[in-house]
mmCIF file with all atom_site columns, C-alpha atoms in Angstrom:
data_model
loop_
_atom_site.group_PDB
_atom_site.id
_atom_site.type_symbol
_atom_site.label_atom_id
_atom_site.label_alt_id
_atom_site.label_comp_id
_atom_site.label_asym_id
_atom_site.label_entity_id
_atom_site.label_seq_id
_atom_site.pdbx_PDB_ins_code
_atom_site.Cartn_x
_atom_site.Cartn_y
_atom_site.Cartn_z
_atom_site.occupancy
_atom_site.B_iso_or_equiv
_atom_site.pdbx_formal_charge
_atom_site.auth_seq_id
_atom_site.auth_comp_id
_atom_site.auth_asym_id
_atom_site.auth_atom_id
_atom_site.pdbx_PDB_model_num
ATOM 1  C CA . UNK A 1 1  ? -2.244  8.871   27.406 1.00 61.00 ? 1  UNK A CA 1
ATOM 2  C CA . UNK A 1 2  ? -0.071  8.191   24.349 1.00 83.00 ? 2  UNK A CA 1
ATOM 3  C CA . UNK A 1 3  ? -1.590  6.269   21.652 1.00 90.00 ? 3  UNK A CA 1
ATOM 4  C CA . UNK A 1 4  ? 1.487   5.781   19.138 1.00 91.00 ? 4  UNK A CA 1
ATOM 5  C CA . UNK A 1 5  ? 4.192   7.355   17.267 1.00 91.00 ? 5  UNK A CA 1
ATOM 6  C CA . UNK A 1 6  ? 4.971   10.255  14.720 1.00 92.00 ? 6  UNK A CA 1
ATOM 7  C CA . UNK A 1 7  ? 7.236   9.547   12.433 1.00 93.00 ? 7  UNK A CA 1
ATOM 8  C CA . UNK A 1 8  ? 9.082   12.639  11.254 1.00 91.00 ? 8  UNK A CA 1
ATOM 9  C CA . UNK A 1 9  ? 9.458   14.088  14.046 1.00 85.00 ? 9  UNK A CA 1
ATOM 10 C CA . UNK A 1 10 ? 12.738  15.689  16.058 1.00 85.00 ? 10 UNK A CA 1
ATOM 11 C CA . UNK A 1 11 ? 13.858  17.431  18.623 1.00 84.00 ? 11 UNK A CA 1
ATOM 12 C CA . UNK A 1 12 ? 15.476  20.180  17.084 1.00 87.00 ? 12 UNK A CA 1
ATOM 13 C CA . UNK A 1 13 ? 15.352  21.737  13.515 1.00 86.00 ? 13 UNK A CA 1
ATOM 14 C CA . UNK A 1 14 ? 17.512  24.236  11.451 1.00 88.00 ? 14 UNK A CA 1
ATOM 15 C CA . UNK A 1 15 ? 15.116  27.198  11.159 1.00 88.00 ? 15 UNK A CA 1
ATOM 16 C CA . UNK A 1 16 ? 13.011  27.303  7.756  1.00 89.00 ? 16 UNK A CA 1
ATOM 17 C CA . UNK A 1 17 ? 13.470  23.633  7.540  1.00 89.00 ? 17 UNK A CA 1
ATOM 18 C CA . UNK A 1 18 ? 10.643  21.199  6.737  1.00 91.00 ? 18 UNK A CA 1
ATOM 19 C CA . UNK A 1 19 ? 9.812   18.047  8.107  1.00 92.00 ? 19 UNK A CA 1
ATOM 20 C CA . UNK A 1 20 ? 6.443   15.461  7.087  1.00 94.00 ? 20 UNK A CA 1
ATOM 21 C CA . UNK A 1 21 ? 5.147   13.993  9.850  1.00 93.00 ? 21 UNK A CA 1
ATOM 22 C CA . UNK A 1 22 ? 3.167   10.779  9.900  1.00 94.00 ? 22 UNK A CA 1
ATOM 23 C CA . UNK A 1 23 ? 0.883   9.263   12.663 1.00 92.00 ? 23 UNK A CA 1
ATOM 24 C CA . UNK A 1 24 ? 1.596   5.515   13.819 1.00 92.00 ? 24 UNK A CA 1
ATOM 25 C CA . UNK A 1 25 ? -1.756  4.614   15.818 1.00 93.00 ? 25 UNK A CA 1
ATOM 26 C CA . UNK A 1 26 ? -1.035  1.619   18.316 1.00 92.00 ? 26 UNK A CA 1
ATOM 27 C CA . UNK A 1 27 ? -3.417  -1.331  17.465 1.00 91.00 ? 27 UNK A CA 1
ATOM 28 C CA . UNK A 1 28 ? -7.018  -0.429  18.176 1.00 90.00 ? 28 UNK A CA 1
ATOM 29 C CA . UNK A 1 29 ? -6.742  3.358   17.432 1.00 91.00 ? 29 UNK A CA 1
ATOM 30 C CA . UNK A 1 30 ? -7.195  5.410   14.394 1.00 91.00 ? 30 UNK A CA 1
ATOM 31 C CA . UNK A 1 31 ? -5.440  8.750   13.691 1.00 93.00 ? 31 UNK A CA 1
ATOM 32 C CA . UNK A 1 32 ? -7.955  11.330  13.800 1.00 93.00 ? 32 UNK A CA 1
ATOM 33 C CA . UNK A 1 33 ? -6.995  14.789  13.486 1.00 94.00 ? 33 UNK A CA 1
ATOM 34 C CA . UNK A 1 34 ? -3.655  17.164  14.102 1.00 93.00 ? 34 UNK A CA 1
ATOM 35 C CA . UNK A 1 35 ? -4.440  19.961  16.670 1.00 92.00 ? 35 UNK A CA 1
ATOM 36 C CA . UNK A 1 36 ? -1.603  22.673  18.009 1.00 92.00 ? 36 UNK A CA 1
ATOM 37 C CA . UNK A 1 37 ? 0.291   24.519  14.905 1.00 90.00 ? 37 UNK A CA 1
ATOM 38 C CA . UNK A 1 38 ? -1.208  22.261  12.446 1.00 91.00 ? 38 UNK A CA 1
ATOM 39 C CA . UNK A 1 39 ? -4.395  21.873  11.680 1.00 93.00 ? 39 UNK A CA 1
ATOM 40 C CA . UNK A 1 40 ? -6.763  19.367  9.733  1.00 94.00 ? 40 UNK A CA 1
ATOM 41 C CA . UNK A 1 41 ? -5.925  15.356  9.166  1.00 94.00 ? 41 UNK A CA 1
ATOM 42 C CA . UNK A 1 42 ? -3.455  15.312  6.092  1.00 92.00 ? 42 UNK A CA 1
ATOM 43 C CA . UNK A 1 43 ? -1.066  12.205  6.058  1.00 91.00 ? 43 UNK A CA 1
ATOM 44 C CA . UNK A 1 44 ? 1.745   12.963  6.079  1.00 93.00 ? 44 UNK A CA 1
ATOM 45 C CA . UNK A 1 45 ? 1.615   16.599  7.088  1.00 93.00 ? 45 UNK A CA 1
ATOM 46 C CA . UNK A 1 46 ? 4.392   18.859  5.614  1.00 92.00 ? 46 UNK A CA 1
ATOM 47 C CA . UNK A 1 47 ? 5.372   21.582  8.707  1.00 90.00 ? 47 UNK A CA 1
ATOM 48 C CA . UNK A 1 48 ? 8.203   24.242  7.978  1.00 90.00 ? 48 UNK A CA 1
ATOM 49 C CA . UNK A 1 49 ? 9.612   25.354  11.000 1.00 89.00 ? 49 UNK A CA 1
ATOM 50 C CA . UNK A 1 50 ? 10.808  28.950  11.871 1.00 87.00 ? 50 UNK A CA 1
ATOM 51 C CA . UNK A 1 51 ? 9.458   29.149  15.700 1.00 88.00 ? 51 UNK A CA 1
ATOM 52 C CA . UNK A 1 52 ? 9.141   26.448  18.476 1.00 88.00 ? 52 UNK A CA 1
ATOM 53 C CA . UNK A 1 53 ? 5.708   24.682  17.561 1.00 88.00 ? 53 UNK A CA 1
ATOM 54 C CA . UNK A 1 54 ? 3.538   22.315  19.647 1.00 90.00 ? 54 UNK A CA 1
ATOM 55 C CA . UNK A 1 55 ? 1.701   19.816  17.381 1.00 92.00 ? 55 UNK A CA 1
ATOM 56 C CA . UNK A 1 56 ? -0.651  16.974  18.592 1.00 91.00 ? 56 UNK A CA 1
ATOM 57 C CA . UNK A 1 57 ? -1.422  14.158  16.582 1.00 91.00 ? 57 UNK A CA 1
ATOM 58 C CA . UNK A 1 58 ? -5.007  13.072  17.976 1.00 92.00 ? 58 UNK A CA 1
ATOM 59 C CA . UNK A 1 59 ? -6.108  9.138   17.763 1.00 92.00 ? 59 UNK A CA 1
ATOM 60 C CA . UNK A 1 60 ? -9.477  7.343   18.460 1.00 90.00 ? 60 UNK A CA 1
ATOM 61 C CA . UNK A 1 61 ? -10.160 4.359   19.701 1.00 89.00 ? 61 UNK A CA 1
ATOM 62 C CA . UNK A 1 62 ? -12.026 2.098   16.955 1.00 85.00 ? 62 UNK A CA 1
ATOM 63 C CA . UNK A 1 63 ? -14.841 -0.493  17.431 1.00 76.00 ? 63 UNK A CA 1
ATOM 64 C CA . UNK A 1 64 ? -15.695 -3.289  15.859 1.00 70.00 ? 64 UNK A CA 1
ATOM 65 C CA . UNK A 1 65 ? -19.126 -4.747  15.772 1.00 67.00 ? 65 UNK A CA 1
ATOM 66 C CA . UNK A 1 66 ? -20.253 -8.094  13.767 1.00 62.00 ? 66 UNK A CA 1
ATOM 67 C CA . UNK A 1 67 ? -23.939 -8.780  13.359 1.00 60.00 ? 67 UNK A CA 1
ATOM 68 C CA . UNK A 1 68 ? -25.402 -11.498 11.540 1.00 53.00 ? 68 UNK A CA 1
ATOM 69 C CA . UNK A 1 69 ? -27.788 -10.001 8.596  1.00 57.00 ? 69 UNK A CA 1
ATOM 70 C CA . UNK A 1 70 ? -29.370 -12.873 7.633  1.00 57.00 ? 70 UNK A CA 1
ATOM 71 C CA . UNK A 1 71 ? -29.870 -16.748 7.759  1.00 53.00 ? 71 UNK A CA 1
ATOM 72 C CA . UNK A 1 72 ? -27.148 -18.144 5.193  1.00 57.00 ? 72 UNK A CA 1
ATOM 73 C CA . UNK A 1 73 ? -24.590 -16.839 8.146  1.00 57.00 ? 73 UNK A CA 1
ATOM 74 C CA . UNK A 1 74 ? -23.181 -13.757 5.673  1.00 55.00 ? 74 UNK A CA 1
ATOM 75 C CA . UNK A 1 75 ? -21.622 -10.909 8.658  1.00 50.00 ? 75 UNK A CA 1
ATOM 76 C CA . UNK A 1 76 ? -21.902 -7.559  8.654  1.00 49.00 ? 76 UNK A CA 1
ATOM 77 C CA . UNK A 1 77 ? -18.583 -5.203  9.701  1.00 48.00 ? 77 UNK A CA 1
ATOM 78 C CA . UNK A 1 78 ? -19.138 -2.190  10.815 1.00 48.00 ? 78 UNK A CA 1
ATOM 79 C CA . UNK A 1 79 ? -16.140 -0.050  11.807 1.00 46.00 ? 79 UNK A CA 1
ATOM 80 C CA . UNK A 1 80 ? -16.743 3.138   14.014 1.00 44.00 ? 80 UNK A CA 1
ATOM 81 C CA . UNK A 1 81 ? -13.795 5.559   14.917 1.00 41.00 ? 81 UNK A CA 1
ATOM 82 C CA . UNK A 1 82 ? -14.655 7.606   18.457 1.00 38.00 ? 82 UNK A CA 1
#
């Protein structure tokens, strides 16, 4: 299932031209990782393109927990990306 956007991105490109893509999670995900003919989790990611390429932006889903640590009601936020 889709998750959001890349910005950046086209259909079609002149070859050797270069393009920066950027993620745009929907609300409740986190960008994660690029997977295909780029690798790693730079934002935004510079591709040049001289062949047809098939790039995946992967997303998470993040939680949210609150927890109260102690009696004078302070919360705890803990943010985990999966």
């Amino acid at each position: 299932a889709r998750h959001g956007e890349v910005d950046g991105w086209q259909e079609w490109y002149d070859e050797g031209s270069a393009t920066a893509l950027v993620p745009r999670p929907d609300p409740g995900f986190a960008f994660e990782k690029w997977e295909g003919a780029l690798t790693g989790s730079l934002m935004p990611a510079v591709v040049r393109v001289s062949a047809p390429l098939s790039i995946t932006a992967r997303t998470a889903t993040i939680e949210v927990r609150i927890a109260t640590t102690n009696a004078a009601n302070l919360f705890q936020l803990g943010v985990d990306v999966q």
